[in-house]
Amino acid sequence: VAGVIGSPIGHSLSPTIFNAAFAECGLDWTYVAFPVPEGQAGAALAGMRAFRLGGLSVTMPHKAAVAAGVDALAPDALALGAVNCVVPHRLPTGEVQLLGENTDGPGFLAALAEDGVIVRGARVAVLGAGGAARAVVRALAGAGAADVLVLNRTAERAAAAAALAGPVGRVGLPVDVLSADLVVNATSVGMAGTPAGGQVPLDPGLLGPSHVVVDLVYEPAQTPFLQAAEAQGSWVVGGLGMLVHQAALAFGRWTGVQAPVATMRAAAEAGLAARPSSDVNH
Ligand code: NAP
């Protein structure tokens, strides 16, 4: 048994994605969504040990609390102070050690690579400075981006996120988008079912045919920002690829089996298409 903890969690696409993957690979595994209230991440980790879960995904609001509660952290999770995937390691003594990982950044890079987007040498503007933005900023710097500019509503958070990119990171202004190659929306603006649902995170007039525009928001699949960017002639990439690839990396860590990415993607698309709207969590 594997699963995801979060609150709210009822509309998570993860059970659909993982159970499709287990079935495709003929693995006798199942994946469950566990609603865990804020403040109960430690109890959930104790439950993971007691029930000998094969893997645990972590989503809002537990990513930081789980980072503080596992036995060890992989480098990305340590730098970000956030865990989205817990991998149990059984020691010869029978004791289980829980390793906290963060597959959001590598999942983002894998999704870009799948779409043929080259990060090395690119000038990137990242909109937002929350958990997703921080993972993306660190991943972009690690993949050789030339510049990583962070634009955020709350300035102090922008500076903290930019620092994760080391020497190539700095706080940017909207005008910087004009000279960027890649623009990533890592805010929640445009997410269906939220107050900012119909909105865009940036003046689309700053975008043109030279830009690749990525939206991490995947619900709706065609966000207002992607629609506006496409109208400006930009090449656009939706957020479902990152969702699928971060899950694929977790699947590999837990099972030791290569993830069936195409099956997972099809399951995610079908799951999204099957519902009119939802709260967005994974
Ligand atoms: P978060 O930690 O809560 O951060 C939210 C970010 O959005 C902050 O930078 C916040 O700015 C900004 N923001 C929120 N409302 C805004 C508004 N009205 N105007 C301007 N900025 C606003 O959330 P998160 O976990 O980073 O997630 C962000 C989005 O990415 C969500 O939609 C999530 O679903 C998506 N996501 C997708 C994937 C994927 O696999 N595709 C993975 C992770 C997350 P302040 O700092 O000023 O508050």
mmCIF file of C-alpha atoms and ligand atoms in Angstrom:
data_model
loop_
_atom_site.group_PDB
_atom_site.id
_atom_site.type_symbol
_atom_site.label_atom_id
_atom_site.label_comp_id
_atom_site.label_asym_id
_atom_site.label_seq_id
_atom_site.Cartn_x
_atom_site.Cartn_y
_atom_site.Cartn_z
ATOM 1 C CA VAL A 1 0.000 0.000 0.000
ATOM 2 C CA ALA A 2 1.136 3.505 -0.920
ATOM 3 C CA GLY A 3 -0.735 6.752 -0.566
ATOM 4 C CA VAL A 4 -0.860 10.519 -0.301
ATOM 5 C CA ILE A 5 -1.470 12.703 2.754
ATOM 6 C CA GLY A 6 -2.948 16.187 2.430
ATOM 7 C CA SER A 7 -5.824 18.436 3.328
ATOM 8 C CA PRO A 8 -7.985 18.746 1.315
ATOM 9 C CA ILE A 9 -7.215 15.548 -0.573
ATOM 10 C CA GLY A 10 -10.541 14.265 -1.874
ATOM 11 C CA HIS A 11 -10.021 15.501 -5.429
ATOM 12 C CA SER A 12 -6.408 14.390 -5.780
ATOM 13 C CA LEU A 13 -5.483 12.887 -9.152
ATOM 14 C CA SER A 14 -2.698 10.827 -7.563
ATOM 15 C CA PRO A 15 -4.724 7.650 -6.821
ATOM 16 C CA THR A 16 -5.855 7.582 -10.455
ATOM 17 C CA ILE A 17 -2.312 8.120 -11.748
ATOM 18 C CA PHE A 18 -0.561 5.614 -9.451
ATOM 19 C CA ASN A 19 -3.186 2.877 -9.599
ATOM 20 C CA ALA A 20 -3.082 3.010 -13.408
ATOM 21 C CA ALA A 21 0.702 2.622 -13.230
ATOM 22 C CA PHE A 22 0.570 -0.317 -10.796
ATOM 23 C CA ALA A 23 -1.966 -2.086 -13.012
ATOM 24 C CA GLU A 24 0.064 -1.445 -16.173
ATOM 25 C CA CYS A 25 3.185 -2.957 -14.543
ATOM 26 C CA GLY A 26 1.314 -5.899 -13.016
ATOM 27 C CA LEU A 27 2.321 -4.873 -9.492
ATOM 28 C CA ASP A 28 0.216 -5.994 -6.522
ATOM 29 C CA TRP A 29 0.146 -2.475 -5.085
ATOM 30 C CA THR A 30 -2.637 -0.029 -4.354
ATOM 31 C CA TYR A 31 -2.603 3.732 -3.697
ATOM 32 C CA VAL A 32 -4.948 5.505 -1.310
ATOM 33 C CA ALA A 33 -5.698 9.171 -0.509
ATOM 34 C CA PHE A 34 -5.427 9.767 3.256
ATOM 35 C CA PRO A 35 -7.088 12.964 4.515
ATOM 36 C CA VAL A 36 -4.713 14.194 7.240
ATOM 37 C CA PRO A 37 -5.481 17.505 8.987
ATOM 38 C CA GLU A 38 -2.828 20.178 9.420
ATOM 39 C CA GLY A 39 -0.626 19.426 12.455
ATOM 40 C CA GLN A 40 -0.970 15.644 12.092
ATOM 41 C CA ALA A 41 1.951 14.911 9.739
ATOM 42 C CA GLY A 42 3.997 13.310 12.542
ATOM 43 C CA ALA A 43 1.150 10.946 13.368
ATOM 44 C CA ALA A 44 0.838 10.101 9.672
ATOM 45 C CA LEU A 45 4.553 9.195 9.510
ATOM 46 C CA ALA A 46 4.127 6.964 12.586
ATOM 47 C CA GLY A 47 1.215 5.345 10.754
ATOM 48 C CA MET A 48 3.395 4.853 7.691
ATOM 49 C CA ARG A 49 5.896 2.901 9.803
ATOM 50 C CA ALA A 50 3.211 0.918 11.643
ATOM 51 C CA PHE A 51 1.360 -0.049 8.471
ATOM 52 C CA ARG A 52 4.617 -0.610 6.557
ATOM 53 C CA LEU A 53 3.455 1.523 3.662
ATOM 54 C CA GLY A 54 5.522 1.102 0.517
ATOM 55 C CA GLY A 55 5.600 4.828 -0.196
ATOM 56 C CA LEU A 56 3.951 8.090 0.732
ATOM 57 C CA SER A 57 3.284 11.212 -1.321
ATOM 58 C CA VAL A 58 2.933 14.471 0.579
ATOM 59 C CA THR A 59 0.972 17.532 -0.445
ATOM 60 C CA MET A 60 -0.325 20.722 1.157
ATOM 61 C CA PRO A 61 -0.120 21.552 4.017
ATOM 62 C CA HIS A 62 2.351 18.874 5.147
ATOM 63 C CA LYS A 63 5.502 19.244 3.015
ATOM 64 C CA ALA A 64 7.536 21.183 5.614
ATOM 65 C CA ALA A 65 6.294 19.173 8.614
ATOM 66 C CA VAL A 66 7.210 15.898 6.905
ATOM 67 C CA ALA A 67 10.682 17.289 6.129
ATOM 68 C CA ALA A 68 11.078 17.815 9.881
ATOM 69 C CA GLY A 69 9.721 14.355 10.760
ATOM 70 C CA VAL A 70 11.569 11.882 8.511
ATOM 71 C CA ASP A 71 14.845 10.148 9.430
ATOM 72 C CA ALA A 72 16.901 11.625 6.570
ATOM 73 C CA LEU A 73 16.522 14.083 3.695
ATOM 74 C CA ALA A 74 17.770 13.851 0.113
ATOM 75 C CA PRO A 75 19.632 16.992 -1.113
ATOM 76 C CA ASP A 76 16.673 18.680 -2.872
ATOM 77 C CA ALA A 77 14.359 18.127 0.091
ATOM 78 C CA LEU A 78 17.033 19.416 2.482
ATOM 79 C CA ALA A 79 17.651 22.587 0.460
ATOM 80 C CA LEU A 80 13.935 23.273 0.000
ATOM 81 C CA GLY A 81 12.845 22.273 3.503
ATOM 82 C CA ALA A 82 9.986 20.406 1.848
ATOM 83 C CA VAL A 83 9.219 16.757 1.100
ATOM 84 C CA ASN A 84 6.718 15.508 -1.482
ATOM 85 C CA CYS A 85 7.722 11.837 -1.436
ATOM 86 C CA VAL A 86 8.721 9.541 1.444
ATOM 87 C CA VAL A 87 10.694 6.402 0.613
ATOM 88 C CA PRO A 88 10.914 3.650 3.263
ATOM 89 C CA HIS A 89 14.222 1.798 3.551
ATOM 90 C CA ARG A 90 14.210 -1.462 5.493
ATOM 91 C CA LEU A 91 17.432 -2.019 7.433
ATOM 92 C CA PRO A 92 18.898 -5.518 8.088
ATOM 93 C CA THR A 93 17.695 -5.102 11.689
ATOM 94 C CA GLY A 94 14.105 -4.906 10.402
ATOM 95 C CA GLU A 95 13.866 -1.262 11.390
ATOM 96 C CA VAL A 96 12.436 1.102 8.755
ATOM 97 C CA GLN A 97 14.137 4.390 7.937
ATOM 98 C CA LEU A 98 12.099 7.050 6.169
ATOM 99 C CA LEU A 99 13.922 9.105 3.517
ATOM 100 C CA GLY A 100 12.292 12.401 2.513
ATOM 101 C CA GLU A 101 12.710 13.380 -1.123
ATOM 102 C CA ASN A 102 11.420 16.172 -3.329
ATOM 103 C CA THR A 103 10.644 15.125 -6.905
ATOM 104 C CA ASP A 104 8.929 18.387 -7.960
ATOM 105 C CA GLY A 105 12.067 19.978 -9.433
ATOM 106 C CA PRO A 106 13.288 16.868 -11.301
ATOM 107 C CA GLY A 107 9.685 16.257 -12.418
ATOM 108 C CA PHE A 108 9.509 19.789 -13.816
ATOM 109 C CA LEU A 109 12.781 19.319 -15.734
ATOM 110 C CA ALA A 110 11.647 15.940 -17.087
ATOM 111 C CA ALA A 111 8.406 17.497 -18.325
ATOM 112 C CA LEU A 112 10.311 20.287 -20.099
ATOM 113 C CA ALA A 113 12.702 17.777 -21.658
ATOM 114 C CA GLU A 114 9.755 15.733 -22.907
ATOM 115 C CA ASP A 115 8.441 18.869 -24.619
ATOM 116 C CA GLY A 116 11.850 19.618 -26.159
ATOM 117 C CA VAL A 117 12.468 22.750 -24.056
ATOM 118 C CA ILE A 118 16.179 23.400 -23.446
ATOM 119 C CA VAL A 119 17.037 24.884 -20.044
ATOM 120 C CA ARG A 120 20.840 25.063 -20.293
ATOM 121 C CA GLY A 121 21.786 28.674 -21.066
ATOM 122 C CA ALA A 122 18.190 29.924 -20.915
ATOM 123 C CA ARG A 123 17.134 33.167 -19.248
ATOM 124 C CA VAL A 124 14.149 32.252 -17.093
ATOM 125 C CA ALA A 125 11.510 34.322 -15.305
ATOM 126 C CA VAL A 126 9.686 32.442 -12.552
ATOM 127 C CA LEU A 127 6.414 33.956 -11.326
ATOM 128 C CA GLY A 128 5.760 33.067 -7.685
ATOM 129 C CA ALA A 129 7.868 32.141 -4.666
ATOM 130 C CA GLY A 130 5.866 29.412 -2.920
ATOM 131 C CA GLY A 131 6.715 25.732 -2.642
ATOM 132 C CA ALA A 132 6.391 24.959 -6.348
ATOM 133 C CA ALA A 133 8.386 28.033 -7.369
ATOM 134 C CA ARG A 134 11.193 27.200 -4.942
ATOM 135 C CA ALA A 135 11.515 23.670 -6.338
ATOM 136 C CA VAL A 136 11.532 24.993 -9.905
ATOM 137 C CA VAL A 137 14.072 27.761 -9.187
ATOM 138 C CA ARG A 138 16.531 25.285 -7.662
ATOM 139 C CA ALA A 139 16.024 22.807 -10.505
ATOM 140 C CA LEU A 140 16.538 25.466 -13.195
ATOM 141 C CA ALA A 141 19.826 26.584 -11.671
ATOM 142 C CA GLY A 142 20.962 22.973 -11.334
ATOM 143 C CA ALA A 143 20.141 22.381 -15.007
ATOM 144 C CA GLY A 144 22.340 25.273 -16.138
ATOM 145 C CA ALA A 145 19.921 28.171 -16.699
ATOM 146 C CA ALA A 146 21.858 31.386 -17.362
ATOM 147 C CA ASP A 147 19.517 33.599 -15.299
ATOM 148 C CA VAL A 148 16.700 32.766 -12.910
ATOM 149 C CA LEU A 149 14.607 35.847 -12.115
ATOM 150 C CA VAL A 150 11.922 35.513 -9.474
ATOM 151 C CA LEU A 151 8.859 37.792 -9.577
ATOM 152 C CA ASN A 152 6.470 37.580 -6.667
ATOM 153 C CA ARG A 153 3.683 39.604 -5.070
ATOM 154 C CA THR A 154 5.458 39.414 -1.688
ATOM 155 C CA ALA A 155 9.001 40.731 -2.173
ATOM 156 C CA GLU A 156 10.725 38.989 0.785
ATOM 157 C CA ARG A 157 9.588 35.606 -0.434
ATOM 158 C CA ALA A 158 10.956 36.418 -3.913
ATOM 159 C CA ALA A 159 14.417 37.072 -2.464
ATOM 160 C CA ALA A 160 14.394 33.833 -0.459
ATOM 161 C CA ALA A 161 13.360 31.838 -3.544
ATOM 162 C CA ALA A 162 15.941 33.539 -5.795
ATOM 163 C CA ALA A 163 18.675 32.594 -3.316
ATOM 164 C CA LEU A 164 17.969 28.932 -4.085
ATOM 165 C CA ALA A 165 19.419 29.531 -7.581
ATOM 166 C CA GLY A 166 22.768 30.691 -6.179
ATOM 167 C CA PRO A 167 24.744 33.079 -8.389
ATOM 168 C CA VAL A 168 22.289 32.945 -11.328
ATOM 169 C CA GLY A 169 19.282 33.875 -9.147
ATOM 170 C CA ARG A 170 17.898 37.337 -8.457
ATOM 171 C CA VAL A 171 14.628 39.149 -7.876
ATOM 172 C CA GLY A 172 13.170 40.403 -11.147
ATOM 173 C CA LEU A 173 10.685 42.976 -12.403
ATOM 174 C CA PRO A 174 7.919 42.443 -14.971
ATOM 175 C CA VAL A 175 9.992 44.301 -17.591
ATOM 176 C CA ASP A 176 12.658 41.561 -17.281
ATOM 177 C CA VAL A 177 10.215 39.172 -18.901
ATOM 178 C CA LEU A 178 10.832 40.930 -22.242
ATOM 179 C CA SER A 179 14.372 39.520 -22.403
ATOM 180 C CA ALA A 180 13.574 36.086 -20.936
ATOM 181 C CA ASP A 181 13.495 32.903 -23.022
ATOM 182 C CA LEU A 182 11.343 30.902 -20.630
ATOM 183 C CA VAL A 183 8.512 32.185 -18.389
ATOM 184 C CA VAL A 184 7.125 29.876 -15.703
ATOM 185 C CA ASN A 185 3.924 30.568 -13.789
ATOM 186 C CA ALA A 186 4.444 28.982 -10.385
ATOM 187 C CA THR A 187 1.760 31.057 -8.662
ATOM 188 C CA SER A 188 -1.677 29.611 -8.087
ATOM 189 C CA VAL A 189 -3.236 32.379 -10.213
ATOM 190 C CA GLY A 190 -5.477 30.826 -12.854
ATOM 191 C CA MET A 191 -6.278 27.722 -10.819
ATOM 192 C CA ALA A 192 -9.888 26.617 -11.247
ATOM 193 C CA GLY A 193 -12.111 26.968 -8.207
ATOM 194 C CA THR A 194 -10.062 29.736 -6.514
ATOM 195 C CA PRO A 195 -10.723 33.511 -6.320
ATOM 196 C CA ALA A 196 -7.929 34.139 -8.862
ATOM 197 C CA GLY A 197 -9.299 31.391 -11.106
ATOM 198 C CA GLY A 198 -10.031 33.426 -14.238
ATOM 199 C CA GLN A 199 -6.971 35.653 -13.922
ATOM 200 C CA VAL A 200 -3.473 35.803 -15.407
ATOM 201 C CA PRO A 201 -0.313 36.279 -13.271
ATOM 202 C CA LEU A 202 1.416 38.688 -15.701
ATOM 203 C CA ASP A 203 0.514 41.265 -18.365
ATOM 204 C CA PRO A 204 0.394 39.117 -21.539
ATOM 205 C CA GLY A 205 1.593 42.166 -23.489
ATOM 206 C CA LEU A 206 5.079 41.327 -22.198
ATOM 207 C CA LEU A 207 5.010 38.001 -24.061
ATOM 208 C CA GLY A 208 5.760 37.251 -27.689
ATOM 209 C CA PRO A 209 6.825 34.556 -30.171
ATOM 210 C CA SER A 210 10.322 34.307 -28.661
ATOM 211 C CA HIS A 211 8.954 33.024 -25.336
ATOM 212 C CA VAL A 212 8.303 29.526 -24.081
ATOM 213 C CA VAL A 213 5.584 29.874 -21.432
ATOM 214 C CA VAL A 214 5.006 27.143 -18.851
ATOM 215 C CA ASP A 215 2.075 27.107 -16.422
ATOM 216 C CA LEU A 216 2.395 24.777 -13.423
ATOM 217 C CA VAL A 217 -1.353 25.134 -12.891
ATOM 218 C CA TYR A 218 -2.917 22.127 -14.639
ATOM 219 C CA GLU A 219 -6.560 22.699 -13.875
ATOM 220 C CA PRO A 220 -7.932 23.835 -16.225
ATOM 221 C CA ALA A 221 -5.503 22.221 -18.667
ATOM 222 C CA GLN A 222 -5.660 25.317 -20.884
ATOM 223 C CA THR A 223 -5.269 28.087 -18.277
ATOM 224 C CA PRO A 224 -6.149 31.745 -18.953
ATOM 225 C CA PHE A 225 -2.384 32.478 -18.925
ATOM 226 C CA LEU A 226 -1.590 29.816 -21.519
ATOM 227 C CA GLN A 227 -4.460 31.039 -23.702
ATOM 228 C CA ALA A 228 -3.196 34.626 -23.487
ATOM 229 C CA ALA A 229 0.409 33.555 -24.160
ATOM 230 C CA GLU A 230 -0.626 31.509 -27.162
ATOM 231 C CA ALA A 231 -2.512 34.512 -28.539
ATOM 232 C CA GLN A 232 0.792 36.455 -28.283
ATOM 233 C CA GLY A 233 2.525 33.766 -30.348
ATOM 234 C CA SER A 234 4.387 32.094 -27.457
ATOM 235 C CA TRP A 235 5.042 28.340 -27.310
ATOM 236 C CA VAL A 236 3.057 26.998 -24.352
ATOM 237 C CA VAL A 237 3.489 24.030 -22.006
ATOM 238 C CA GLY A 238 0.838 22.981 -19.433
ATOM 239 C CA GLY A 239 1.394 21.733 -15.874
ATOM 240 C CA LEU A 240 0.151 18.168 -16.234
ATOM 241 C CA GLY A 241 3.558 16.958 -17.446
ATOM 242 C CA MET A 242 5.214 18.010 -14.179
ATOM 243 C CA LEU A 243 2.470 16.360 -12.135
ATOM 244 C CA VAL A 244 2.954 13.109 -14.048
ATOM 245 C CA HIS A 245 6.766 13.157 -13.954
ATOM 246 C CA GLN A 246 7.060 13.923 -10.234
ATOM 247 C CA ALA A 247 4.741 10.956 -9.671
ATOM 248 C CA ALA A 248 6.743 8.790 -12.081
ATOM 249 C CA LEU A 249 9.919 9.500 -10.108
ATOM 250 C CA ALA A 250 8.183 8.534 -6.838
ATOM 251 C CA PHE A 251 6.881 5.343 -8.465
ATOM 252 C CA GLY A 252 10.422 4.371 -9.460
ATOM 253 C CA ARG A 253 11.819 5.074 -5.984
ATOM 254 C CA TRP A 254 9.173 2.949 -4.268
ATOM 255 C CA THR A 255 8.912 -0.009 -6.630
ATOM 256 C CA GLY A 256 12.303 -0.136 -8.341
ATOM 257 C CA VAL A 257 10.357 -0.468 -11.594
ATOM 258 C CA GLN A 258 10.554 2.018 -14.487
ATOM 259 C CA ALA A 259 7.361 4.089 -14.424
ATOM 260 C CA PRO A 260 4.926 3.746 -17.358
ATOM 261 C CA VAL A 261 4.822 7.500 -18.011
ATOM 262 C CA ALA A 262 2.442 7.369 -20.996
ATOM 263 C CA THR A 263 -0.087 5.336 -18.997
ATOM 264 C CA MET A 264 0.196 7.756 -16.082
ATOM 265 C CA ARG A 265 -0.294 10.741 -18.373
ATOM 266 C CA ALA A 266 -3.369 9.178 -19.999
ATOM 267 C CA ALA A 267 -4.829 8.395 -16.564
ATOM 268 C CA ALA A 268 -4.227 11.982 -15.388
ATOM 269 C CA GLU A 269 -5.877 13.424 -18.502
ATOM 270 C CA ALA A 270 -8.855 11.088 -18.181
ATOM 271 C CA GLY A 271 -9.176 11.867 -14.452
ATOM 272 C CA LEU A 272 -9.132 15.600 -15.144
ATOM 273 C CA ALA A 273 -11.614 15.325 -18.000
ATOM 274 C CA ALA A 274 -14.009 13.277 -15.849
ATOM 275 C CA ARG A 275 -14.773 16.120 -13.452
ATOM 276 C CA PRO A 276 -16.227 19.557 -14.008
ATOM 277 C CA SER A 277 -14.024 21.402 -11.487
ATOM 278 C CA SER A 278 -12.195 20.661 -8.260
ATOM 279 C CA ASP A 279 -9.936 21.948 -5.600
ATOM 280 C CA VAL A 280 -6.440 21.483 -6.922
ATOM 281 C CA ASN A 281 -4.062 19.303 -5.021
ATOM 282 C CA HIS A 282 -1.963 16.344 -5.859
HETATM 283 P P1 NAP B 1 2.016 28.220 -2.456
HETATM 284 O O1 NAP B 1 3.215 27.725 -1.740
HETATM 285 O O2 NAP B 1 0.779 28.536 -1.683
HETATM 286 O O3 NAP B 1 2.461 29.544 -3.270
HETATM 287 C C1 NAP B 1 1.515 30.296 -3.969
HETATM 288 C C2 NAP B 1 2.231 31.377 -4.801
HETATM 289 O O4 NAP B 1 1.236 32.045 -5.590
HETATM 290 C C3 NAP B 1 2.919 32.448 -3.973
HETATM 291 O O5 NAP B 1 4.046 32.916 -4.661
HETATM 292 C C4 NAP B 1 1.846 33.556 -3.900
HETATM 293 O O6 NAP B 1 2.378 34.836 -3.732
HETATM 294 C C5 NAP B 1 1.256 33.449 -5.291
HETATM 295 N N1 NAP B 1 -0.100 33.953 -5.367
HETATM 296 C C6 NAP B 1 -1.217 33.367 -4.857
HETATM 297 N N2 NAP B 1 -2.310 34.127 -5.138
HETATM 298 C C7 NAP B 1 -1.855 35.213 -5.835
HETATM 299 C C8 NAP B 1 -2.490 36.343 -6.408
HETATM 300 N N3 NAP B 1 -3.816 36.508 -6.319
HETATM 301 N N4 NAP B 1 -1.733 37.243 -7.068
HETATM 302 C C9 NAP B 1 -0.396 37.071 -7.151
HETATM 303 N N5 NAP B 1 0.270 36.021 -6.633
HETATM 304 C C10 NAP B 1 -0.450 35.093 -5.977
HETATM 305 O O7 NAP B 1 1.554 27.195 -3.568
HETATM 306 P P2 NAP B 1 2.468 26.151 -4.379
HETATM 307 O O8 NAP B 1 2.459 24.837 -3.693
HETATM 308 O O9 NAP B 1 3.759 26.803 -4.697
HETATM 309 O O10 NAP B 1 1.608 25.944 -5.714
HETATM 310 C C11 NAP B 1 1.463 26.987 -6.679
HETATM 311 C C12 NAP B 1 0.687 26.452 -7.875
HETATM 312 O O11 NAP B 1 1.458 25.463 -8.545
HETATM 313 C C13 NAP B 1 -0.633 25.777 -7.502
HETATM 314 O O12 NAP B 1 -1.607 26.132 -8.462
HETATM 315 C C14 NAP B 1 -0.336 24.296 -7.608
HETATM 316 O O13 NAP B 1 -1.450 23.547 -7.966
HETATM 317 C C15 NAP B 1 0.687 24.289 -8.731
HETATM 318 N N6 NAP B 1 1.576 23.139 -8.644
HETATM 319 C C16 NAP B 1 1.633 22.315 -9.711
HETATM 320 C C17 NAP B 1 2.464 21.230 -9.694
HETATM 321 C C18 NAP B 1 2.514 20.326 -10.876
HETATM 322 O O14 NAP B 1 2.985 19.192 -10.725
HETATM 323 N N7 NAP B 1 2.100 20.778 -12.043
HETATM 324 C C19 NAP B 1 3.274 20.960 -8.564
HETATM 325 C C20 NAP B 1 3.187 21.841 -7.474
HETATM 326 C C21 NAP B 1 2.324 22.927 -7.524
HETATM 327 P P3 NAP B 1 2.709 35.424 -2.248
HETATM 328 O O15 NAP B 1 4.028 34.856 -1.863
HETATM 329 O O16 NAP B 1 2.737 36.884 -2.470
HETATM 330 O O17 NAP B 1 1.586 34.961 -1.363
#
